[in-house]
PDB file of C-alpha atoms in Angstrom:
ATOM      1  CA  UNK K 278     -31.110   6.969  -5.490  1.00 40.00           C
ATOM      2  CA  UNK K 279     -29.527   9.601  -3.280  1.00 45.00           C
ATOM      3  CA  UNK K 280     -26.527   7.319  -2.579  1.00 46.00           C
ATOM      4  CA  UNK K 281     -25.926   7.002  -6.327  1.00 49.00           C
ATOM      5  CA  UNK K 282     -26.188  10.752  -6.948  1.00 64.00           C
ATOM      6  CA  UNK K 283     -23.862  11.549  -4.038  1.00 89.00           C
ATOM      7  CA  UNK K 284     -21.111   9.190  -5.186  1.00 93.00           C
ATOM      8  CA  UNK K 285     -18.784   8.665  -8.120  1.00 94.00           C
ATOM      9  CA  UNK K 286     -17.935   5.079  -9.007  1.00 93.00           C
ATOM     10  CA  UNK K 287     -14.454   4.700 -10.499  1.00 94.00           C
ATOM     11  CA  UNK K 288     -13.870   1.523 -12.477  1.00 94.00           C
ATOM     12  CA  UNK K 289     -10.698   0.256 -14.128  1.00 92.00           C
ATOM     13  CA  UNK K 290     -11.898  -0.716 -17.587  1.00 93.00           C
ATOM     14  CA  UNK K 291      -8.516  -1.548 -19.126  1.00 92.00           C
ATOM     15  CA  UNK K 292      -4.887  -1.985 -18.136  1.00 89.00           C
ATOM     16  CA  UNK K 293      -1.694  -2.004 -20.165  1.00 86.00           C
ATOM     17  CA  UNK K 294       1.611  -3.298 -18.860  1.00 80.00           C
ATOM     18  CA  UNK K 295       2.226  -3.347 -15.126  1.00 75.00           C
ATOM     19  CA  UNK K 296      -0.680  -1.978 -13.067  1.00 77.00           C
ATOM     20  CA  UNK K 297      -1.523  -2.198  -9.336  1.00 76.00           C
ATOM     21  CA  UNK K 298      -5.018  -3.678  -9.876  1.00 80.00           C
ATOM     22  CA  UNK K 299      -6.804  -5.534 -12.667  1.00 83.00           C
ATOM     23  CA  UNK K 300      -9.554  -4.416 -15.049  1.00 88.00           C
ATOM     24  CA  UNK K 301     -12.945  -4.579 -13.364  1.00 89.00           C
ATOM     25  CA  UNK K 302     -11.719  -3.192 -10.031  1.00 88.00           C
ATOM     26  CA  UNK K 303     -14.074  -0.555  -8.590  1.00 91.00           C
ATOM     27  CA  UNK K 304     -13.797   2.247  -6.028  1.00 88.00           C
ATOM     28  CA  UNK K 305     -16.653   4.345  -4.654  1.00 92.00           C
ATOM     29  CA  UNK K 306     -15.887   8.001  -3.846  1.00 92.00           C
ATOM     30  CA  UNK K 307     -18.073  10.433  -1.908  1.00 92.00           C
ATOM     31  CA  UNK K 308     -17.281  13.970  -0.795  1.00 90.00           C
ATOM     32  CA  UNK K 309     -15.932  12.703   2.526  1.00 86.00           C
ATOM     33  CA  UNK K 310     -14.901   9.077   2.091  1.00 83.00           C
ATOM     34  CA  UNK K 311     -13.930   6.289  -0.277  1.00 82.00           C
ATOM     35  CA  UNK K 312     -14.646   2.568  -0.345  1.00 83.00           C
ATOM     36  CA  UNK K 313     -12.698  -0.062  -2.227  1.00 81.00           C
ATOM     37  CA  UNK K 314      -9.351   0.591  -3.887  1.00 81.00           C
ATOM     38  CA  UNK K 315      -7.946   0.812  -7.405  1.00 84.00           C
ATOM     39  CA  UNK K 316      -4.404   0.514  -6.023  1.00 74.00           C
ATOM     40  CA  UNK K 317      -1.331   2.707  -6.334  1.00 68.00           C
ATOM     41  CA  UNK K 318      -1.111   5.453  -3.715  1.00 70.00           C
ATOM     42  CA  UNK K 319      -0.478   8.379  -6.069  1.00 75.00           C
ATOM     43  CA  UNK K 320      -2.963   7.088  -8.664  1.00 82.00           C
ATOM     44  CA  UNK K 321      -5.692   6.657  -6.086  1.00 82.00           C
ATOM     45  CA  UNK K 322      -5.020  10.052  -4.490  1.00 81.00           C
ATOM     46  CA  UNK K 323      -5.341  11.795  -7.866  1.00 86.00           C
ATOM     47  CA  UNK K 324      -8.422   9.774  -8.803  1.00 90.00           C
ATOM     48  CA  UNK K 325     -10.257  10.604  -5.575  1.00 89.00           C
ATOM     49  CA  UNK K 326      -9.553  14.297  -6.163  1.00 90.00           C
ATOM     50  CA  UNK K 327     -10.983  14.138  -9.681  1.00 93.00           C
ATOM     51  CA  UNK K 328     -14.056  12.227  -8.536  1.00 94.00           C
ATOM     52  CA  UNK K 329     -14.793  14.786  -5.818  1.00 94.00           C
ATOM     53  CA  UNK K 330     -14.379  17.608  -8.305  1.00 93.00           C
ATOM     54  CA  UNK K 331     -16.966  15.888 -10.518  1.00 93.00           C
ATOM     55  CA  UNK K 332     -19.328  15.663  -7.545  1.00 94.00           C
ATOM     56  CA  UNK K 333     -18.888  19.349  -6.766  1.00 93.00           C
ATOM     57  CA  UNK K 334     -19.489  20.330 -10.398  1.00 93.00           C
ATOM     58  CA  UNK K 335     -22.446  17.994 -10.897  1.00 92.00           C
ATOM     59  CA  UNK K 336     -20.753  16.116 -13.730  1.00 92.00           C
ATOM     60  CA  UNK K 337     -22.065  12.670 -14.679  1.00 91.00           C
ATOM     61  CA  UNK K 338     -19.345  10.711 -16.470  1.00 93.00           C
ATOM     62  CA  UNK K 339     -15.726  10.840 -17.594  1.00 93.00           C
ATOM     63  CA  UNK K 340     -13.182   8.411 -19.022  1.00 94.00           C
ATOM     64  CA  UNK K 341      -9.407   8.809 -18.988  1.00 93.00           C
ATOM     65  CA  UNK K 342      -6.261   6.788 -19.538  1.00 91.00           C
ATOM     66  CA  UNK K 343      -3.456   7.465 -17.060  1.00 87.00           C
ATOM     67  CA  UNK K 344       0.188   6.463 -17.632  1.00 85.00           C
ATOM     68  CA  UNK K 345       1.708   5.105 -14.431  1.00 79.00           C
ATOM     69  CA  UNK K 346       4.962   6.935 -14.872  1.00 71.00           C
ATOM     70  CA  UNK K 347       6.910   9.966 -13.665  1.00 60.00           C
ATOM     71  CA  UNK K 348       3.855  12.244 -13.871  1.00 60.00           C
ATOM     72  CA  UNK K 349       2.383  10.353 -10.912  1.00 66.00           C
ATOM     73  CA  UNK K 350       5.702   9.721  -9.221  1.00 62.00           C
ATOM     74  CA  UNK K 351       5.339   6.036 -10.036  1.00 63.00           C
ATOM     75  CA  UNK K 352       7.471   3.646 -12.047  1.00 61.00           C
ATOM     76  CA  UNK K 353       5.088   0.778 -12.800  1.00 61.00           C
ATOM     77  CA  UNK K 354       5.544   1.414 -16.513  1.00 64.00           C
ATOM     78  CA  UNK K 355       1.961   0.573 -17.452  1.00 79.00           C
ATOM     79  CA  UNK K 356      -1.288   2.486 -17.842  1.00 86.00           C
ATOM     80  CA  UNK K 357      -4.890   2.236 -16.639  1.00 88.00           C
ATOM     81  CA  UNK K 358      -8.113   3.400 -18.267  1.00 93.00           C
ATOM     82  CA  UNK K 359     -10.685   4.656 -15.754  1.00 94.00           C
ATOM     83  CA  UNK K 360     -14.396   5.303 -16.095  1.00 94.00           C
ATOM     84  CA  UNK K 361     -15.939   7.751 -13.608  1.00 96.00           C
ATOM     85  CA  UNK K 362     -19.724   7.616 -13.416  1.00 95.00           C
ATOM     86  CA  UNK K 363     -22.791   8.061 -11.192  1.00 93.00           C
ATOM     87  CA  UNK K 364     -23.867   4.535 -12.134  1.00 90.00           C
ATOM     88  CA  UNK K 365     -23.713   2.201  -9.154  1.00 90.00           C
ATOM     89  CA  UNK K 366     -21.010  -0.491  -9.503  1.00 88.00           C
ATOM     90  CA  UNK K 367     -20.325  -3.698  -7.592  1.00 83.00           C
ATOM     91  CA  UNK K 368     -17.466  -3.382  -5.145  1.00 81.00           C
ATOM     92  CA  UNK K 369     -15.277  -6.397  -4.462  1.00 71.00           C
ATOM     93  CA  UNK K 370     -16.529  -8.374  -1.442  1.00 65.00           C
ATOM     94  CA  UNK K 371     -14.505  -8.178   1.768  1.00 56.00           C
ATOM     95  CA  UNK K 372     -11.555 -10.553   1.762  1.00 55.00           C
ATOM     96  CA  UNK K 373     -10.930 -12.948   4.606  1.00 49.00           C
ATOM     97  CA  UNK K 374      -7.513 -13.780   5.981  1.00 50.00           C
ATOM     98  CA  UNK K 375      -6.771 -17.361   6.921  1.00 51.00           C
ATOM     99  CA  UNK K 376      -5.471 -18.023  10.426  1.00 54.00           C
ATOM    100  CA  UNK K 377      -1.715 -17.979  10.847  1.00 63.00           C
ATOM    101  CA  UNK K 378      -0.207 -21.137  12.232  1.00 59.00           C
ATOM    102  CA  UNK K 379       2.966 -21.721  14.274  1.00 62.00           C
ATOM    103  CA  UNK K 380       3.151 -18.216  15.696  1.00 67.00           C
ATOM    104  CA  UNK K 381       6.510 -17.156  17.183  1.00 70.00           C
ATOM    105  CA  UNK K 382       7.060 -17.408  20.921  1.00 68.00           C
ATOM    106  CA  UNK K 383       7.812 -13.692  21.087  1.00 75.00           C
ATOM    107  CA  UNK K 384       6.241 -10.977  18.908  1.00 87.00           C
ATOM    108  CA  UNK K 385       8.293  -9.768  15.961  1.00 93.00           C
ATOM    109  CA  UNK K 386       9.051  -6.056  15.920  1.00 95.00           C
ATOM    110  CA  UNK K 387       7.500  -4.771  12.684  1.00 97.00           C
ATOM    111  CA  UNK K 388       7.446  -1.228  11.307  1.00 98.00           C
ATOM    112  CA  UNK K 389       4.687  -0.611   8.766  1.00 98.00           C
ATOM    113  CA  UNK K 390       5.279   2.408   6.521  1.00 98.00           C
ATOM    114  CA  UNK K 391       2.055   3.788   5.030  1.00 96.00           C
ATOM    115  CA  UNK K 392      -1.544   3.944   6.293  1.00 94.00           C
ATOM    116  CA  UNK K 393      -3.301   3.416   2.968  1.00 90.00           C
ATOM    117  CA  UNK K 394      -5.356   0.382   1.970  1.00 87.00           C
ATOM    118  CA  UNK K 395      -2.493  -2.121   2.102  1.00 90.00           C
ATOM    119  CA  UNK K 396      -1.139  -0.722   5.364  1.00 93.00           C
ATOM    120  CA  UNK K 397      -4.572  -0.984   6.955  1.00 91.00           C
ATOM    121  CA  UNK K 398      -4.962  -4.512   5.631  1.00 91.00           C
ATOM    122  CA  UNK K 399      -1.641  -5.520   7.198  1.00 94.00           C
ATOM    123  CA  UNK K 400      -2.623  -3.997  10.545  1.00 94.00           C
ATOM    124  CA  UNK K 401      -5.966  -5.798  10.443  1.00 90.00           C
ATOM    125  CA  UNK K 402      -4.430  -9.151   9.518  1.00 90.00           C
ATOM    126  CA  UNK K 403      -1.374  -9.142  11.806  1.00 91.00           C
ATOM    127  CA  UNK K 404      -2.018 -11.387  14.850  1.00 89.00           C
ATOM    128  CA  UNK K 405      -1.271  -9.477  18.085  1.00 89.00           C
ATOM    129  CA  UNK K 406       0.508 -12.565  19.421  1.00 87.00           C
ATOM    130  CA  UNK K 407       2.930 -12.499  16.488  1.00 90.00           C
ATOM    131  CA  UNK K 408       3.701  -8.811  15.939  1.00 93.00           C
ATOM    132  CA  UNK K 409       4.567  -5.686  17.904  1.00 94.00           C
ATOM    133  CA  UNK K 410       3.907  -2.943  15.354  1.00 96.00           C
ATOM    134  CA  UNK K 411       5.005   0.645  14.836  1.00 98.00           C
ATOM    135  CA  UNK K 412       2.766   2.204  12.161  1.00 98.00           C
ATOM    136  CA  UNK K 413       4.141   5.272  10.386  1.00 98.00           C
ATOM    137  CA  UNK K 414       2.675   7.838   7.980  1.00 97.00           C
ATOM    138  CA  UNK K 415       3.102  11.538   7.359  1.00 96.00           C
ATOM    139  CA  UNK K 416       0.231  12.919   9.475  1.00 95.00           C
ATOM    140  CA  UNK K 417      -2.446  11.997  12.039  1.00 94.00           C
ATOM    141  CA  UNK K 418      -5.284  12.281   9.535  1.00 92.00           C
ATOM    142  CA  UNK K 419      -3.907   9.480   7.361  1.00 92.00           C
ATOM    143  CA  UNK K 420      -4.655   6.903  10.084  1.00 94.00           C
ATOM    144  CA  UNK K 421      -8.047   5.350  10.868  1.00 90.00           C
ATOM    145  CA  UNK K 422      -9.729   6.501  14.086  1.00 88.00           C
ATOM    146  CA  UNK K 423      -9.363   3.131  15.815  1.00 88.00           C
ATOM    147  CA  UNK K 424      -5.895   1.575  16.238  1.00 92.00           C
ATOM    148  CA  UNK K 425      -5.349  -1.922  17.731  1.00 90.00           C
ATOM    149  CA  UNK K 426      -3.673  -2.066  21.127  1.00 88.00           C
ATOM    150  CA  UNK K 427      -0.536  -3.805  19.801  1.00 89.00           C
ATOM    151  CA  UNK K 428       0.077  -0.994  17.275  1.00 95.00           C
ATOM    152  CA  UNK K 429       1.809   2.342  17.948  1.00 96.00           C
ATOM    153  CA  UNK K 430       0.596   5.110  15.639  1.00 96.00           C
ATOM    154  CA  UNK K 431       3.581   7.286  14.681  1.00 97.00           C
ATOM    155  CA  UNK K 432       2.984  10.375  12.516  1.00 97.00           C
ATOM    156  CA  UNK K 433       6.246  11.596  10.959  1.00 97.00           C
ATOM    157  CA  UNK K 434       6.387  14.426   8.441  1.00 96.00           C
ATOM    158  CA  UNK K 435       9.805  13.158   7.297  1.00 97.00           C
ATOM    159  CA  UNK K 436       9.505   9.376   7.223  1.00 97.00           C
ATOM    160  CA  UNK K 437      12.991   8.698   5.757  1.00 97.00           C
ATOM    161  CA  UNK K 438      14.540  10.707   8.609  1.00 97.00           C
ATOM    162  CA  UNK K 439      12.669   8.551  11.106  1.00 98.00           C
ATOM    163  CA  UNK K 440      13.805   5.413   9.248  1.00 97.00           C
ATOM    164  CA  UNK K 441      17.424   6.511   9.630  1.00 96.00           C
ATOM    165  CA  UNK K 442      16.875   6.509  13.406  1.00 95.00           C
ATOM    166  CA  UNK K 443      14.802   3.317  13.663  1.00 96.00           C
ATOM    167  CA  UNK K 444      16.070   0.359  15.702  1.00 95.00           C
ATOM    168  CA  UNK K 445      18.576  -1.477  13.550  1.00 89.00           C
ATOM    169  CA  UNK K 446      17.147  -4.986  13.870  1.00 88.00           C
ATOM    170  CA  UNK K 447      13.423  -4.738  13.213  1.00 95.00           C
ATOM    171  CA  UNK K 448      11.349  -5.828  10.208  1.00 97.00           C
ATOM    172  CA  UNK K 449       9.913  -3.292   7.774  1.00 98.00           C
ATOM    173  CA  UNK K 450       7.089  -3.317   5.233  1.00 98.00           C
ATOM    174  CA  UNK K 451       6.945  -0.303   2.908  1.00 97.00           C
ATOM    175  CA  UNK K 452       3.876   0.864   0.977  1.00 92.00           C
ATOM    176  CA  UNK K 453       3.455   4.638   1.203  1.00 94.00           C
ATOM    177  CA  UNK K 454       1.459   6.833  -1.176  1.00 89.00           C
ATOM    178  CA  UNK K 455       4.662   7.965  -2.940  1.00 90.00           C
ATOM    179  CA  UNK K 456       7.253   5.977  -4.881  1.00 90.00           C
ATOM    180  CA  UNK K 457       9.853   8.610  -4.018  1.00 93.00           C
ATOM    181  CA  UNK K 458       9.157   8.208  -0.299  1.00 95.00           C
ATOM    182  CA  UNK K 459       9.323   4.433  -0.758  1.00 96.00           C
ATOM    183  CA  UNK K 460      12.731   4.825  -2.399  1.00 97.00           C
ATOM    184  CA  UNK K 461      14.058   7.154   0.293  1.00 97.00           C
ATOM    185  CA  UNK K 462      12.889   4.727   2.992  1.00 98.00           C
ATOM    186  CA  UNK K 463      14.719   1.868   1.266  1.00 98.00           C
ATOM    187  CA  UNK K 464      17.924   3.906   1.095  1.00 98.00           C
ATOM    188  CA  UNK K 465      17.662   4.985   4.736  1.00 98.00           C
ATOM    189  CA  UNK K 466      16.975   1.464   5.985  1.00 98.00           C
ATOM    190  CA  UNK K 467      19.806  -0.065   3.968  1.00 97.00           C
ATOM    191  CA  UNK K 468      22.111   2.500   5.535  1.00 96.00           C
ATOM    192  CA  UNK K 469      20.705   1.961   9.019  1.00 96.00           C
ATOM    193  CA  UNK K 470      20.383  -1.822   8.922  1.00 96.00           C
ATOM    194  CA  UNK K 471      17.237  -3.905   9.313  1.00 96.00           C
ATOM    195  CA  UNK K 472      16.127  -7.447  10.065  1.00 95.00           C
ATOM    196  CA  UNK K 473      14.215  -7.408   6.766  1.00 95.00           C
ATOM    197  CA  UNK K 474      12.820  -4.899   4.266  1.00 97.00           C
ATOM    198  CA  UNK K 475       9.687  -5.659   2.256  1.00 96.00           C
ATOM    199  CA  UNK K 476       8.610  -3.291  -0.534  1.00 96.00           C
ATOM    200  CA  UNK K 477       5.338  -3.311  -2.417  1.00 91.00           C
ATOM    201  CA  UNK K 478       5.751  -2.946  -6.170  1.00 87.00           C
ATOM    202  CA  UNK K 479       6.097  -4.423  -9.601  1.00 85.00           C
ATOM    203  CA  UNK K 480       9.156  -5.971 -11.206  1.00 85.00           C
ATOM    204  CA  UNK K 481       9.654  -2.640 -13.003  1.00 85.00           C
ATOM    205  CA  UNK K 482       9.660  -0.733  -9.721  1.00 89.00           C
ATOM    206  CA  UNK K 483      12.107  -3.237  -8.270  1.00 92.00           C
ATOM    207  CA  UNK K 484      14.496  -2.914 -11.218  1.00 93.00           C
ATOM    208  CA  UNK K 485      14.457   0.894 -11.157  1.00 92.00           C
ATOM    209  CA  UNK K 486      14.832   1.134  -7.395  1.00 96.00           C
ATOM    210  CA  UNK K 487      17.691  -1.386  -7.340  1.00 97.00           C
ATOM    211  CA  UNK K 488      19.532   0.454 -10.125  1.00 97.00           C
ATOM    212  CA  UNK K 489      19.244   3.794  -8.297  1.00 97.00           C
ATOM    213  CA  UNK K 490      20.316   2.243  -4.991  1.00 97.00           C
ATOM    214  CA  UNK K 491      23.401   0.688  -6.580  1.00 97.00           C
ATOM    215  CA  UNK K 492      24.322   4.121  -7.979  1.00 97.00           C
ATOM    216  CA  UNK K 493      24.225   5.326  -4.354  1.00 97.00           C
ATOM    217  CA  UNK K 494      26.618   2.484  -3.421  1.00 97.00           C
ATOM    218  CA  UNK K 495      23.916   0.542  -1.572  1.00 97.00           C
ATOM    219  CA  UNK K 496      23.496  -3.209  -1.925  1.00 97.00           C
ATOM    220  CA  UNK K 497      19.719  -3.618  -2.561  1.00 97.00           C
ATOM    221  CA  UNK K 498      19.721  -7.424  -2.245  1.00 95.00           C
ATOM    222  CA  UNK K 499      18.173  -7.391   1.285  1.00 95.00           C
ATOM    223  CA  UNK K 500      14.987  -5.777  -0.135  1.00 97.00           C
ATOM    224  CA  UNK K 501      12.139  -8.183  -0.895  1.00 95.00           C
ATOM    225  CA  UNK K 502      10.122  -6.800  -3.812  1.00 93.00           C
ATOM    226  CA  UNK K 503       7.388  -7.500  -4.777  1.00 89.00           C
ATOM    227  CA  UNK K 504       6.022  -8.550  -1.391  1.00 90.00           C
ATOM    228  CA  UNK K 505       3.175 -10.951  -0.895  1.00 83.00           C
ATOM    229  CA  UNK K 506       2.150 -13.957  -2.938  1.00 83.00           C
ATOM    230  CA  UNK K 507       1.167 -13.224  -6.535  1.00 80.00           C
ATOM    231  CA  UNK K 508      -1.018 -16.338  -6.656  1.00 79.00           C
ATOM    232  CA  UNK K 509      -3.296 -14.909  -3.946  1.00 81.00           C
ATOM    233  CA  UNK K 510      -4.229 -11.826  -5.994  1.00 79.00           C
ATOM    234  CA  UNK K 511      -3.797  -8.047  -5.871  1.00 78.00           C
ATOM    235  CA  UNK K 512      -6.466  -7.140  -3.317  1.00 81.00           C
ATOM    236  CA  UNK K 513      -4.911  -5.382  -0.272  1.00 84.00           C
ATOM    237  CA  UNK K 514      -6.046  -8.174   2.071  1.00 85.00           C
ATOM    238  CA  UNK K 515      -4.442 -10.762  -0.197  1.00 86.00           C
ATOM    239  CA  UNK K 516      -1.186  -8.786  -0.366  1.00 89.00           C
ATOM    240  CA  UNK K 517      -1.231  -8.383   3.423  1.00 90.00           C
ATOM    241  CA  UNK K 518      -1.798 -12.082   4.043  1.00 90.00           C
ATOM    242  CA  UNK K 519       0.970 -13.101   1.642  1.00 90.00           C
ATOM    243  CA  UNK K 520       3.458 -10.606   3.082  1.00 92.00           C
ATOM    244  CA  UNK K 521       2.797 -11.550   6.716  1.00 93.00           C
ATOM    245  CA  UNK K 522       2.845 -15.260   5.965  1.00 90.00           C
ATOM    246  CA  UNK K 523       6.189 -14.906   4.144  1.00 90.00           C
ATOM    247  CA  UNK K 524       7.642 -12.842   6.993  1.00 90.00           C
ATOM    248  CA  UNK K 525       6.617 -15.371   9.638  1.00 89.00           C
ATOM    249  CA  UNK K 526       7.860 -18.263   7.509  1.00 84.00           C
ATOM    250  CA  UNK K 527      11.243 -16.603   6.916  1.00 81.00           C
ATOM    251  CA  UNK K 528      11.797 -15.769  10.593  1.00 77.00           C
ATOM    252  CA  UNK K 529      10.797 -19.267  11.721  1.00 71.00           C
ATOM    253  CA  UNK K 530      13.188 -20.800   9.188  1.00 61.00           C
ATOM    254  CA  UNK K 531      16.052 -18.658  10.514  1.00 60.00           C
ATOM    255  CA  UNK K 532      15.223 -19.709  14.074  1.00 51.00           C
ATOM    256  CA  UNK K 533      15.607 -23.351  13.110  1.00 41.00           C
ATOM    257  CA  UNK K 534      19.018 -22.919  11.445  1.00 45.00           C
TER     258      UNK K 534
END
């Protein structure tokens, strides 16, 4: 009973247009932690804040519909309806990642931008034999306490500035908590040069980013967006598996040509 009273369960009850997760997705929020994900860095950040305010005020239930637009710094173009309640909900079961086959002879240099749910899923799924990873976010407290040995934690208050100084021929996967940071990273990496650039997002986000980049005289064609494999689903582990599998497949194909 105490667990229920000390937590707010946030459930997506309805979606309209492009949204990061589907209806039925649940996230549990306590005063110090969260479990599960409703997707979308800015959306989730705002939702956790509201849930914790409800906990502090002793409120029981609330429903709201949130446009995923400029107000959140996002460009998905859709909307989600959320129900906040003290009623216990079923979280999605942990996802498993299939083993990767035909690993490269030498680890790929991969920079992962963002330490949210998808970033953590990528770090957890990336085989140490296949990847040498630099993991970047804006501050130390955005990373989990335990970091795998093949991963270098790199806090950077100005991530686009770091991107402009990154090695020119490494692979990048971008999924920060901010669409504007995502955009600035894309621009910096196109200017700097990269082995590949993967960007999480919808077709709407891709179209808007590409239009803005062209206005800046950048060719956005090297950017892969959306990343992952849509057929696998929208769970962070599924996105991570699809993105890593595609990256390994693309690099192996280039090695054979």
